[in-house]
JSON list of C-alpha atoms in Angstrom, two decimals:
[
{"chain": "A", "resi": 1, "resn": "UNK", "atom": "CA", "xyz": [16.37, 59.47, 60.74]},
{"chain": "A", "resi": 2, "resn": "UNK", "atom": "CA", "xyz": [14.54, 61.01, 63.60]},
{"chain": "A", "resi": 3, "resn": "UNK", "atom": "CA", "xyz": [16.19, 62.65, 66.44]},
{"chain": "A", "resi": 4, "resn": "UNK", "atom": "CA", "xyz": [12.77, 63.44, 68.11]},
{"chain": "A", "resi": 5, "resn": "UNK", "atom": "CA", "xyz": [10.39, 60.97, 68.59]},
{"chain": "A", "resi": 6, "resn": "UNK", "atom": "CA", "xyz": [6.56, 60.90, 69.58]},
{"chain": "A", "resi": 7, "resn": "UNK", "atom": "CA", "xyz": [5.11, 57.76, 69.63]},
{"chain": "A", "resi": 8, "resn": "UNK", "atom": "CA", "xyz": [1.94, 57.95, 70.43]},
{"chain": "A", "resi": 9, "resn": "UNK", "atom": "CA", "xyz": [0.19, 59.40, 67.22]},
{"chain": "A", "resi": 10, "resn": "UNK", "atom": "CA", "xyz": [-3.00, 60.58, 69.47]},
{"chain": "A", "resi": 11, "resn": "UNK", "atom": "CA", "xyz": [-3.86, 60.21, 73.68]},
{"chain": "A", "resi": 12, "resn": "UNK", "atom": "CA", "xyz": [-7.47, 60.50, 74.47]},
{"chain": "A", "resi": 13, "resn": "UNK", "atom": "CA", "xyz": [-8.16, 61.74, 78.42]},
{"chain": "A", "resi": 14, "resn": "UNK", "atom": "CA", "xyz": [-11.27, 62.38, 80.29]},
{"chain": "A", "resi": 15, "resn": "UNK", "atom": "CA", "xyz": [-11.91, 66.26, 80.84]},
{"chain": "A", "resi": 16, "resn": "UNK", "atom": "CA", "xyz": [-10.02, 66.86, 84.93]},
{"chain": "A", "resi": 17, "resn": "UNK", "atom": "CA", "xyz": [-7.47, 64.11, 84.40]},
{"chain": "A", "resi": 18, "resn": "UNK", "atom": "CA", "xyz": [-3.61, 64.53, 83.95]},
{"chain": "A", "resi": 19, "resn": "UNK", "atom": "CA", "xyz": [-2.56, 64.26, 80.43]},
{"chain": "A", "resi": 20, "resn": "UNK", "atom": "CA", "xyz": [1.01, 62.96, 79.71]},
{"chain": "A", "resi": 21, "resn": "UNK", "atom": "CA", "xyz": [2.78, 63.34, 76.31]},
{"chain": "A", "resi": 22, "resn": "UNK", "atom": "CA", "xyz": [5.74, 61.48, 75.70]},
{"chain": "A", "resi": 23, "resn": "UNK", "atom": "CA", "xyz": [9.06, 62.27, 73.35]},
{"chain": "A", "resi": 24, "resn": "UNK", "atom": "CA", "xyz": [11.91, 60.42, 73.03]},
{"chain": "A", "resi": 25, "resn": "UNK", "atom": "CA", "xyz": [15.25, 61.95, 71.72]},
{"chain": "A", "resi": 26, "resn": "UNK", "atom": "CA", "xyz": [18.25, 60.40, 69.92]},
{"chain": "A", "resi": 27, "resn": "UNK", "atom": "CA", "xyz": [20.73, 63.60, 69.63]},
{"chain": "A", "resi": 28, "resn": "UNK", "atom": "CA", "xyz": [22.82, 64.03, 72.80]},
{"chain": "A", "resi": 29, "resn": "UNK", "atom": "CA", "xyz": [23.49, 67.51, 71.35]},
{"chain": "A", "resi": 30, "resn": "UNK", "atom": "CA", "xyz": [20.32, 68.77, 72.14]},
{"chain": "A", "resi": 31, "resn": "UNK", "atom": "CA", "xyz": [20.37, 70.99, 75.31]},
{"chain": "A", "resi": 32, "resn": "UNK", "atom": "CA", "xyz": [17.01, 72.84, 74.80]},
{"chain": "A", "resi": 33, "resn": "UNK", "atom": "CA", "xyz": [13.72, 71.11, 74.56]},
{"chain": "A", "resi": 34, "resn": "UNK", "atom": "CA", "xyz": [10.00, 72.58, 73.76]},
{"chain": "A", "resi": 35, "resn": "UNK", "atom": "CA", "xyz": [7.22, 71.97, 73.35]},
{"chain": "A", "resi": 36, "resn": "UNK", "atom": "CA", "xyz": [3.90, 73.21, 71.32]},
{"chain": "A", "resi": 37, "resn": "UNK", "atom": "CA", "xyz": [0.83, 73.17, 71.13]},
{"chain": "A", "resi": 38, "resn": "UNK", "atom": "CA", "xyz": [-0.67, 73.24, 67.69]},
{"chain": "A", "resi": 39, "resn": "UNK", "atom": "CA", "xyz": [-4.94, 74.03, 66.46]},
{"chain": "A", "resi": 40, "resn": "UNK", "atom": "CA", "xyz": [-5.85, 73.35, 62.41]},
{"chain": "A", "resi": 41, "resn": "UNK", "atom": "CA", "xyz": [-5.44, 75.80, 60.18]},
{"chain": "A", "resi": 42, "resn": "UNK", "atom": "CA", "xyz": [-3.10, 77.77, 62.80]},
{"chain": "A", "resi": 43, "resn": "UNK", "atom": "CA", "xyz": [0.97, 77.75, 63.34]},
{"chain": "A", "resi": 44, "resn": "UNK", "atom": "CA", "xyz": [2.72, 75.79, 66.39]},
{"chain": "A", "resi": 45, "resn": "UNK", "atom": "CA", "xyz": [1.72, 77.90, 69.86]},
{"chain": "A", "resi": 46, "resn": "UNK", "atom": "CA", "xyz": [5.31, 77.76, 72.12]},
{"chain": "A", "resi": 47, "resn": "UNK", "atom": "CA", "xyz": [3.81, 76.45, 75.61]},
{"chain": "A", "resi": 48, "resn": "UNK", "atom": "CA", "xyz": [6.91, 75.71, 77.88]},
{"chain": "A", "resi": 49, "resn": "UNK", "atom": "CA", "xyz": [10.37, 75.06, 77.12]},
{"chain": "A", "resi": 50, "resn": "UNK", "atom": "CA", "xyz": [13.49, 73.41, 79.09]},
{"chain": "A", "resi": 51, "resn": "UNK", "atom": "CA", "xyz": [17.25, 73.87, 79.59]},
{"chain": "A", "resi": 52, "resn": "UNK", "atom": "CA", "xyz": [18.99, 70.41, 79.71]},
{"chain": "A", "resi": 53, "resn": "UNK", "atom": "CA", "xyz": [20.38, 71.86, 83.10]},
{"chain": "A", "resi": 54, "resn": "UNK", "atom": "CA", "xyz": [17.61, 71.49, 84.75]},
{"chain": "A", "resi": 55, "resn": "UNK", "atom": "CA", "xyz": [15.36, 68.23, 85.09]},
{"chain": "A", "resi": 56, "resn": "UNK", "atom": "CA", "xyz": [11.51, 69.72, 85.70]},
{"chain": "A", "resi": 57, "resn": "UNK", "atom": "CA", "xyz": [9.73, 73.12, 84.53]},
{"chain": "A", "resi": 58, "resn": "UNK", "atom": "CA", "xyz": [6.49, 74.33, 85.94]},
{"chain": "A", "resi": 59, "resn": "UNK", "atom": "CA", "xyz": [4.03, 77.11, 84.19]},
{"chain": "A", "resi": 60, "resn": "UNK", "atom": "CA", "xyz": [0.36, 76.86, 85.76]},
{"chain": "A", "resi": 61, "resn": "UNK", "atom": "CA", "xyz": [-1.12, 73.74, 84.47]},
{"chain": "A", "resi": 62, "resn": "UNK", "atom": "CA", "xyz": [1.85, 72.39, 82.47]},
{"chain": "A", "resi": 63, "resn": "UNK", "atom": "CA", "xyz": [4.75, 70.71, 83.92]},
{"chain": "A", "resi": 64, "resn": "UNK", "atom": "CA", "xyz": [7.51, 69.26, 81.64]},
{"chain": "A", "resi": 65, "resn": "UNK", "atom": "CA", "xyz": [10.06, 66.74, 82.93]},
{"chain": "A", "resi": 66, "resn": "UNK", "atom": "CA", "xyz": [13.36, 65.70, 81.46]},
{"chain": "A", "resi": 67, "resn": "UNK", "atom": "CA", "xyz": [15.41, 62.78, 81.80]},
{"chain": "A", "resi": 68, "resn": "UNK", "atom": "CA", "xyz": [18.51, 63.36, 80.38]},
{"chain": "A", "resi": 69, "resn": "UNK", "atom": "CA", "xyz": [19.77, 59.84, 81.03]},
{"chain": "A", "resi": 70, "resn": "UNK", "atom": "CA", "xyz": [17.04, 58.24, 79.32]},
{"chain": "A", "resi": 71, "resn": "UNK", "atom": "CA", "xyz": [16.67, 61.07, 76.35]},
{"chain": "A", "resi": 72, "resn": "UNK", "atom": "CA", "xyz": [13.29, 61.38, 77.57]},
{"chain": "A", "resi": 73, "resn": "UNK", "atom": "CA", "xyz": [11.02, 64.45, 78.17]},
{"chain": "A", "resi": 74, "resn": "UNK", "atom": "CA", "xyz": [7.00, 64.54, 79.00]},
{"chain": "A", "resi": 75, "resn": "UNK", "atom": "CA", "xyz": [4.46, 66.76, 79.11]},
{"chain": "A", "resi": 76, "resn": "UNK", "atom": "CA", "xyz": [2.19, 67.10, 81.83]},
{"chain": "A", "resi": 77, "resn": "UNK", "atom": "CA", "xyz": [-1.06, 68.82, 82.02]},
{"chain": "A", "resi": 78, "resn": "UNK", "atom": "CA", "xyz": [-3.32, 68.85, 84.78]},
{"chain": "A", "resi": 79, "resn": "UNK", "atom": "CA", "xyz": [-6.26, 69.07, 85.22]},
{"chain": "A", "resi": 80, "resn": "UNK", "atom": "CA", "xyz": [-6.90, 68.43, 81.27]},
{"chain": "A", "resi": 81, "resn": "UNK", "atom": "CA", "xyz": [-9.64, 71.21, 79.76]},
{"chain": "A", "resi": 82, "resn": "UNK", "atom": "CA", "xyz": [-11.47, 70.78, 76.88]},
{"chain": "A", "resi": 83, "resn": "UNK", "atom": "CA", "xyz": [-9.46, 73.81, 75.62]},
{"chain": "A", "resi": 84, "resn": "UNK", "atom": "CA", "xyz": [-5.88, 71.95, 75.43]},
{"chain": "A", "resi": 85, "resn": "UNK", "atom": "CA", "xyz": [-7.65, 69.56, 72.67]},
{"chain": "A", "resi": 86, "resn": "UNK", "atom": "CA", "xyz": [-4.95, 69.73, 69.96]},
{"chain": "A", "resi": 87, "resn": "UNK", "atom": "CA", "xyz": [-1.59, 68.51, 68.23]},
{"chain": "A", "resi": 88, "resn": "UNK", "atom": "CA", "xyz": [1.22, 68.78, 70.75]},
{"chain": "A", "resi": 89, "resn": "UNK", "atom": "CA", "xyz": [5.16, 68.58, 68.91]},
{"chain": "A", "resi": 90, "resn": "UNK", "atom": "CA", "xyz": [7.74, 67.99, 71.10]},
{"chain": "A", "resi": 91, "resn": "UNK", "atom": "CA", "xyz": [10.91, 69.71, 69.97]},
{"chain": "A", "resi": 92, "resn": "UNK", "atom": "CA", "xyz": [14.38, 69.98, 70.56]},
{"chain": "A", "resi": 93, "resn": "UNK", "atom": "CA", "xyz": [16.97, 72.49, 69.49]},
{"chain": "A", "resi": 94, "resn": "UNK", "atom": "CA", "xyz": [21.05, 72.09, 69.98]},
{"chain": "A", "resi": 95, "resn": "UNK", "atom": "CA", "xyz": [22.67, 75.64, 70.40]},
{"chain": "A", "resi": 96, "resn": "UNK", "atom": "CA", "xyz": [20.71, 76.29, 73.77]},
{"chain": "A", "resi": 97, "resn": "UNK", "atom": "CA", "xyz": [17.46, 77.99, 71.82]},
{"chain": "A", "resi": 98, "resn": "UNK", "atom": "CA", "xyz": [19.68, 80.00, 70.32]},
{"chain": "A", "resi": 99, "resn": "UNK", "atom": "CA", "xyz": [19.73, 80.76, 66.13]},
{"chain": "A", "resi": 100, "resn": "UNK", "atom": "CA", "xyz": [19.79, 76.78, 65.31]},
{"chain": "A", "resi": 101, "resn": "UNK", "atom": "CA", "xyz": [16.18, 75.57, 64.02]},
{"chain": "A", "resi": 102, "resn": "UNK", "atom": "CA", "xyz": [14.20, 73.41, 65.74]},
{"chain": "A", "resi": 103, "resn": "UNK", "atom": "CA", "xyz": [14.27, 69.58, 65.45]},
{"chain": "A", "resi": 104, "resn": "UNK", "atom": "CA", "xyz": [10.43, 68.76, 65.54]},
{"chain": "A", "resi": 105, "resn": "UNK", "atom": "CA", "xyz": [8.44, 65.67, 66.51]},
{"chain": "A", "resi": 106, "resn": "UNK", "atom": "CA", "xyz": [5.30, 63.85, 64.62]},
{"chain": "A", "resi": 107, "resn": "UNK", "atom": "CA", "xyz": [3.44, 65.35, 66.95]},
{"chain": "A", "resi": 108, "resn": "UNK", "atom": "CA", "xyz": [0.62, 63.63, 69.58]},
{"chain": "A", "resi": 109, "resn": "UNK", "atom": "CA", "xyz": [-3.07, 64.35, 68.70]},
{"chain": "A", "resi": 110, "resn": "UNK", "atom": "CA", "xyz": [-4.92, 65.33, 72.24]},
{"chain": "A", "resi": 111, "resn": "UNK", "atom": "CA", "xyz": [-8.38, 64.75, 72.77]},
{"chain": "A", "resi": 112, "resn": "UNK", "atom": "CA", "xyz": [-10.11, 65.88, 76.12]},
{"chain": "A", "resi": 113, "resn": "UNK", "atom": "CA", "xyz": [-13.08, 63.86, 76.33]},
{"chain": "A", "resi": 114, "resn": "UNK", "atom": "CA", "xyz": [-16.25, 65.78, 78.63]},
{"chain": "B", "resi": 1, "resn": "UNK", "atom": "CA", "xyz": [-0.86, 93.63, 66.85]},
{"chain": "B", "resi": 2, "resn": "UNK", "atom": "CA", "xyz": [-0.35, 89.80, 65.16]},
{"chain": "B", "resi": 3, "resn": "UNK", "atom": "CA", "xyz": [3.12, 89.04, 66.52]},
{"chain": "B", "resi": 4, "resn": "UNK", "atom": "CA", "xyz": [4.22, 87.21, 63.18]},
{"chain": "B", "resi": 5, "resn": "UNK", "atom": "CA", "xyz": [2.14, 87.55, 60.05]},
{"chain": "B", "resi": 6, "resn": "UNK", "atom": "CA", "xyz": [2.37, 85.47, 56.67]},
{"chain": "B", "resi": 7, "resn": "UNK", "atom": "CA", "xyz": [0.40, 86.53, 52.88]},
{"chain": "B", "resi": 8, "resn": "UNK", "atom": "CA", "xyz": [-0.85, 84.85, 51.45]},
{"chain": "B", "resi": 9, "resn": "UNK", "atom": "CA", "xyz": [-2.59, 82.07, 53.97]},
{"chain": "B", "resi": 10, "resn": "UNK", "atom": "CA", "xyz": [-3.54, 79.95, 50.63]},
{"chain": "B", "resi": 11, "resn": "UNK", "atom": "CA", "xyz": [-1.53, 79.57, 47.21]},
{"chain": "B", "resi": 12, "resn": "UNK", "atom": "CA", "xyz": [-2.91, 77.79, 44.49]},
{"chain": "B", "resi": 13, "resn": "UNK", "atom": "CA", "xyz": [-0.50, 77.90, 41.33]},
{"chain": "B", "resi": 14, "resn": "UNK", "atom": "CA", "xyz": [1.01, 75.92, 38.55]},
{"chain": "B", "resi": 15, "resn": "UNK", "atom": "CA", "xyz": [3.81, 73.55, 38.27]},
{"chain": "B", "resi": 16, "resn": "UNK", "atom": "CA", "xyz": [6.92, 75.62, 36.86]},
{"chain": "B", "resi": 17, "resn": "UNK", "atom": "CA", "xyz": [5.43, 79.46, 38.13]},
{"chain": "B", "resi": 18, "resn": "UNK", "atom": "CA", "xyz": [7.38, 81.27, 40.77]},
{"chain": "B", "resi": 19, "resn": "UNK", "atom": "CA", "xyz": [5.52, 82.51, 43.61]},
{"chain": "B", "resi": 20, "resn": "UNK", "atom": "CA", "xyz": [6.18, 84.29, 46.88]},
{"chain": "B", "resi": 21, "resn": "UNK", "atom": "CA", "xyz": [5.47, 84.03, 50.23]},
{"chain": "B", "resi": 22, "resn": "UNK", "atom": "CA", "xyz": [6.05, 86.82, 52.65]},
{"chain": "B", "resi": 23, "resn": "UNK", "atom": "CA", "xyz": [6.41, 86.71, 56.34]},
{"chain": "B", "resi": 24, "resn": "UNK", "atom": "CA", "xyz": [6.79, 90.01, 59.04]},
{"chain": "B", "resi": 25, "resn": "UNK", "atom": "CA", "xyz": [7.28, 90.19, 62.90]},
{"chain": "B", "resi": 26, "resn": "UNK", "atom": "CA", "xyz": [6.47, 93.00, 65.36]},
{"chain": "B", "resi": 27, "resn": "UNK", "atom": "CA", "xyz": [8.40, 91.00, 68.62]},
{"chain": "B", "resi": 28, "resn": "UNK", "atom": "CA", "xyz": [11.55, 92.68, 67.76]},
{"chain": "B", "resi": 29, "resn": "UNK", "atom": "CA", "xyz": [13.08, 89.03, 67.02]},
{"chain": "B", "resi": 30, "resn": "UNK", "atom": "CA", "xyz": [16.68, 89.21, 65.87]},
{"chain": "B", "resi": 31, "resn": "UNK", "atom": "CA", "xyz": [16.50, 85.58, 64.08]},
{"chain": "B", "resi": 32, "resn": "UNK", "atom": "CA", "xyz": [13.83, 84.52, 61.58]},
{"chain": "B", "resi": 33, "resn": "UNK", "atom": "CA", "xyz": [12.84, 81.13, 60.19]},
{"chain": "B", "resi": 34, "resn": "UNK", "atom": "CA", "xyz": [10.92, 79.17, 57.27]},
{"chain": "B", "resi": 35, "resn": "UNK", "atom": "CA", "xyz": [10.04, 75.78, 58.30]},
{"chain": "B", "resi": 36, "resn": "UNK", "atom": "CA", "xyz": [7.94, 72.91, 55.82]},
{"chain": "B", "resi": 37, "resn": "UNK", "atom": "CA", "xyz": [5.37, 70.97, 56.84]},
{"chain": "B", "resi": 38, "resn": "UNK", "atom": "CA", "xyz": [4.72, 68.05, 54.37]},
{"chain": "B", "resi": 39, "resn": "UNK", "atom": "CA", "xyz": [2.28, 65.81, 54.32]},
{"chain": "B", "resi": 40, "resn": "UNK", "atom": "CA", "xyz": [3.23, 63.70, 56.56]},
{"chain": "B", "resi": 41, "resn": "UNK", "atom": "CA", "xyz": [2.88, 66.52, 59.04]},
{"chain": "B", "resi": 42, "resn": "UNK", "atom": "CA", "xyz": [6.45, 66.60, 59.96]},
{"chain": "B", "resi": 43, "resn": "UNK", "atom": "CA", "xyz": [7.93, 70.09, 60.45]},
{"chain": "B", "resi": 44, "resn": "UNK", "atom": "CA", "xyz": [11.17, 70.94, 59.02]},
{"chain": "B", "resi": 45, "resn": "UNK", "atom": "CA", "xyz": [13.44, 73.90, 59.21]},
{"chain": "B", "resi": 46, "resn": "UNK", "atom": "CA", "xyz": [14.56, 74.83, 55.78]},
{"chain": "B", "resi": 47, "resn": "UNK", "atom": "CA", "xyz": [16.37, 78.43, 56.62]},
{"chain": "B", "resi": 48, "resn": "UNK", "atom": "CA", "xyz": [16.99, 80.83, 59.45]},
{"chain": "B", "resi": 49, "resn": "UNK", "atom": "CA", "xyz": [18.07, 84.51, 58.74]},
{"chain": "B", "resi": 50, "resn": "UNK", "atom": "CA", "xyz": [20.41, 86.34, 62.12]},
{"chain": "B", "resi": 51, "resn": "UNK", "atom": "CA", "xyz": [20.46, 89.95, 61.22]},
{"chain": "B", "resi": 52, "resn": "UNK", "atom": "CA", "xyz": [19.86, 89.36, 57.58]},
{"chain": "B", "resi": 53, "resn": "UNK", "atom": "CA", "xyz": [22.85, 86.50, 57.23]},
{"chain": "B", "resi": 54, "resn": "UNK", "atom": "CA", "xyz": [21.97, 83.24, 56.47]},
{"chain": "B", "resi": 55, "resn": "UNK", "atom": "CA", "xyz": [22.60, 80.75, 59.10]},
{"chain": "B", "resi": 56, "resn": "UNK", "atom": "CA", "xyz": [21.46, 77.33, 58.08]},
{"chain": "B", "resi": 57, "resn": "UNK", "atom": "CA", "xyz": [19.57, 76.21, 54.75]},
{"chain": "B", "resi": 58, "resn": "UNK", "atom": "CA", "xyz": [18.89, 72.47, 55.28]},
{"chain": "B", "resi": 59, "resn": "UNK", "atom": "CA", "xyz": [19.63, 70.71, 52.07]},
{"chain": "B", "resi": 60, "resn": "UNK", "atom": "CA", "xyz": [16.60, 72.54, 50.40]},
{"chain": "B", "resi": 61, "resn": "UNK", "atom": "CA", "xyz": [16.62, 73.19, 46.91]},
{"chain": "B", "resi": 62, "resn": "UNK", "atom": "CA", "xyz": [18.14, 76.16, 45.17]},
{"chain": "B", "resi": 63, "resn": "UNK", "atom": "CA", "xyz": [14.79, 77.02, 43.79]},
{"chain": "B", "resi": 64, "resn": "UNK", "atom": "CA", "xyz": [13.87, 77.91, 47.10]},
{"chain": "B", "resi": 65, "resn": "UNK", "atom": "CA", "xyz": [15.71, 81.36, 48.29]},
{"chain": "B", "resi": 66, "resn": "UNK", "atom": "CA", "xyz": [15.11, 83.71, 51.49]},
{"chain": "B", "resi": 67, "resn": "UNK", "atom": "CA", "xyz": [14.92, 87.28, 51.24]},
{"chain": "B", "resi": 68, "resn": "UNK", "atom": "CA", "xyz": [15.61, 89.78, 53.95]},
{"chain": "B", "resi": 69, "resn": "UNK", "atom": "CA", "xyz": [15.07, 93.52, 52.86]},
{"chain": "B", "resi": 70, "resn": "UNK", "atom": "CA", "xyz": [15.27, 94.47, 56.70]},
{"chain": "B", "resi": 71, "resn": "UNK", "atom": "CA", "xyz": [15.21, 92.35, 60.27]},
{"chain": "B", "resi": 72, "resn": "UNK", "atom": "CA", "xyz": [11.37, 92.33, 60.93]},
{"chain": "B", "resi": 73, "resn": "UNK", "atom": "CA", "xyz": [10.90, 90.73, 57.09]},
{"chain": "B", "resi": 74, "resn": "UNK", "atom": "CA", "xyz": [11.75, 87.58, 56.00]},
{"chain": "B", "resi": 75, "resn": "UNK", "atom": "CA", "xyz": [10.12, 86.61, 52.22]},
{"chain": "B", "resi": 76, "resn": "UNK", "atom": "CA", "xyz": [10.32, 82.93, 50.98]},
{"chain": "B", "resi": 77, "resn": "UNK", "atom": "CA", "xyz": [10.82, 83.17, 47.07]},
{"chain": "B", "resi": 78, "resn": "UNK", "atom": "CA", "xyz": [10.43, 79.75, 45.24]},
{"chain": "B", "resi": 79, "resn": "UNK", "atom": "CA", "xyz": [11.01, 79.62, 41.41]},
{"chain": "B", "resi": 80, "resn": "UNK", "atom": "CA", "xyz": [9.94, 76.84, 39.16]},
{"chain": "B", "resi": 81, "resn": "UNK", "atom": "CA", "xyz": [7.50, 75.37, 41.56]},
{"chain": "B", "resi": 82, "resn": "UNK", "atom": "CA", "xyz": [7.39, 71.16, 41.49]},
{"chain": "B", "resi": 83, "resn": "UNK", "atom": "CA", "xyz": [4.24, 69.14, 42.35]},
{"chain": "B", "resi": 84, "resn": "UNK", "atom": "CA", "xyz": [6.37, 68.26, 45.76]},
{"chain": "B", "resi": 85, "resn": "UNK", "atom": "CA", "xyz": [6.49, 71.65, 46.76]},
{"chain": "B", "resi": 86, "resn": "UNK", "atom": "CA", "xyz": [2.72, 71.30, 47.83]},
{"chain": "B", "resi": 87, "resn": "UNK", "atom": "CA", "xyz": [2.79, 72.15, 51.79]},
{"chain": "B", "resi": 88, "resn": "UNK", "atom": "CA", "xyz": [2.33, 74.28, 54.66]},
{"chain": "B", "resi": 89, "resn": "UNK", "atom": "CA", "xyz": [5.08, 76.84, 55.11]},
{"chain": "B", "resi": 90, "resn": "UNK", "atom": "CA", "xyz": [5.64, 78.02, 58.51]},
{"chain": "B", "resi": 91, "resn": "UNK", "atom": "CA", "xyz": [7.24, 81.47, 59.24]},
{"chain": "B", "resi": 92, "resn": "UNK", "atom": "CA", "xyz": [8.82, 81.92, 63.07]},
{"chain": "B", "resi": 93, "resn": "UNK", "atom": "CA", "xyz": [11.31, 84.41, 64.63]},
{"chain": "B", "resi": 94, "resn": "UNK", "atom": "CA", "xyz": [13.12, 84.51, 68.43]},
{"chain": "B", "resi": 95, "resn": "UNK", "atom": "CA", "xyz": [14.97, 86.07, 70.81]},
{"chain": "B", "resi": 96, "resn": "UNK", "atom": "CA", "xyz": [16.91, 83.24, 72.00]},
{"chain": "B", "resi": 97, "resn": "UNK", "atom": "CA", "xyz": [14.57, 80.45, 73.33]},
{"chain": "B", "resi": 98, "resn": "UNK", "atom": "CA", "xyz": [11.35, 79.47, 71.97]},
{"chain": "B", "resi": 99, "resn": "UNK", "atom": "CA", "xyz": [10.38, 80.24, 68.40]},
{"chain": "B", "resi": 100, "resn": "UNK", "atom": "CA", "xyz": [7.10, 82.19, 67.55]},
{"chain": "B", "resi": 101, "resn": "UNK", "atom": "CA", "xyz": [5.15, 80.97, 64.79]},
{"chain": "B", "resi": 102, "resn": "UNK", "atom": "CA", "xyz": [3.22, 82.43, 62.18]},
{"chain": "B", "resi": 103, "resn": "UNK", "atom": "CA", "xyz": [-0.34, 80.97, 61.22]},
{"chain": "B", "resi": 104, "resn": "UNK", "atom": "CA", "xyz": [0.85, 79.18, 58.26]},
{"chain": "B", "resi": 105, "resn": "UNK", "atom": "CA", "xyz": [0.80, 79.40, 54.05]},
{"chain": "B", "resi": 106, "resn": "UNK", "atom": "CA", "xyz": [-1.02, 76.70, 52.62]},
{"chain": "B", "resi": 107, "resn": "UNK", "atom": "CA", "xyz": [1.22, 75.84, 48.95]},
{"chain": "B", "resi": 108, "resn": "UNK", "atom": "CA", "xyz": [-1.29, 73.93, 45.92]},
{"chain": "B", "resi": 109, "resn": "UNK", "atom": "CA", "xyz": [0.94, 73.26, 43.13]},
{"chain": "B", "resi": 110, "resn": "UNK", "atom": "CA", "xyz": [-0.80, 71.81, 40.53]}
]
């Protein structure tokens, strides 16, 4: 049973264009959502994170959005570099980031194409 | 100045050995977490240690036990080691907020 959902097992986007990741979440416990950014061979890299108070979180390049009505949040990185070529998990945690693990997507393979 | 550090990166062993993995943070992190990746490349929580009590252990096996000799340290012991065991083991710690990740211990059990 999985309370966070990626569907999209990869996204390829031309190098300068917005990249959008989508997750979908089931749990309407979960009132703290992140997200990561993930290389081979290397563990999960926390990028930006969200409170279910608010609906939109900025930090330089990345933007995530969250629709609490829908159980939806995105990723949003713009312009795309060739650096931000990797897995991205979506994940979700329901004690407010607190000591609870985190509920992890499949994760969306990234490709920045030059 | 790694921020959270795992030995060994690789583990090659048996089926039925026990092995160790050991994990260590320099953030100052009051919680501390093992998480599985399997092969389908879904990551799992499996414990969390909060000032060396255990908070959660996610229906994982007995033969898998945490051990906390102090708050920066938290050692995955797993004894009797099945051919399902084979995975990447994750070590993280936090504040509050978002969890910092270690680079990873590859597990071979063969």
């Amino acid at each position: 049973d999985q309370q966070v959902k990626q569907n999209s097992p990869s996204l390829s986007v031309q190098e300068g264009r917005i990249s959008i990741l989508n997750c979908d979440y089931t749990n309407s416990m979960f009132d703290y959502f992140l997200w990561y950014k993930k290389y081979p061979a290397e563990g999960p890299t926390f990028l930006i994170s969200i409170s279910s108070i608010k609906d939109k979180n900025e930090d330089g390049r990345f933007t995530v959005f969250l629709n609490k009505s829908a159980k939806h949040l995105s990723l949003h990185i713009v312009p795309s570099q060739p650096g931000d070529s990797a897995v991205y998990f979506c994940a979700a945690s329901a004690a407010g980031g607190g000591a609870d693990g985190l509920t992890f997507g499949k994760g969306t393979h990234l490709i920045i194409q030059p | 100045d790694t921020a959270v550090s795992q030995t060994p990166k690789y583990l090659v062993t048996q089926m039925g050995n026990d092995k160790s993995i050991k994990c260590e943070q320099n953030l100052g992190h009051d919680t501390m977490y093992w998480y599985k990746q399997d092969s389908k490349k879904f990551l799992k929580i499996m414990f969390s240690y909060n000032n060396k009590e255990l908070i959660i252990n996610e229906t994982v096996p007995n033969r898998f036990s945490p051990k906390s000799p102090d708050k920066a340290h938290l050692n995955l012991h797993i004894n009797s080691l099945e051919l399902g065991d084979s995975a990447v083991y994750f070590c993280a710690s936090s504040l509050g907020g978002g969890q910092f990740f270690g680079p990873g211990t590859r597990l071979t059990v063969l």
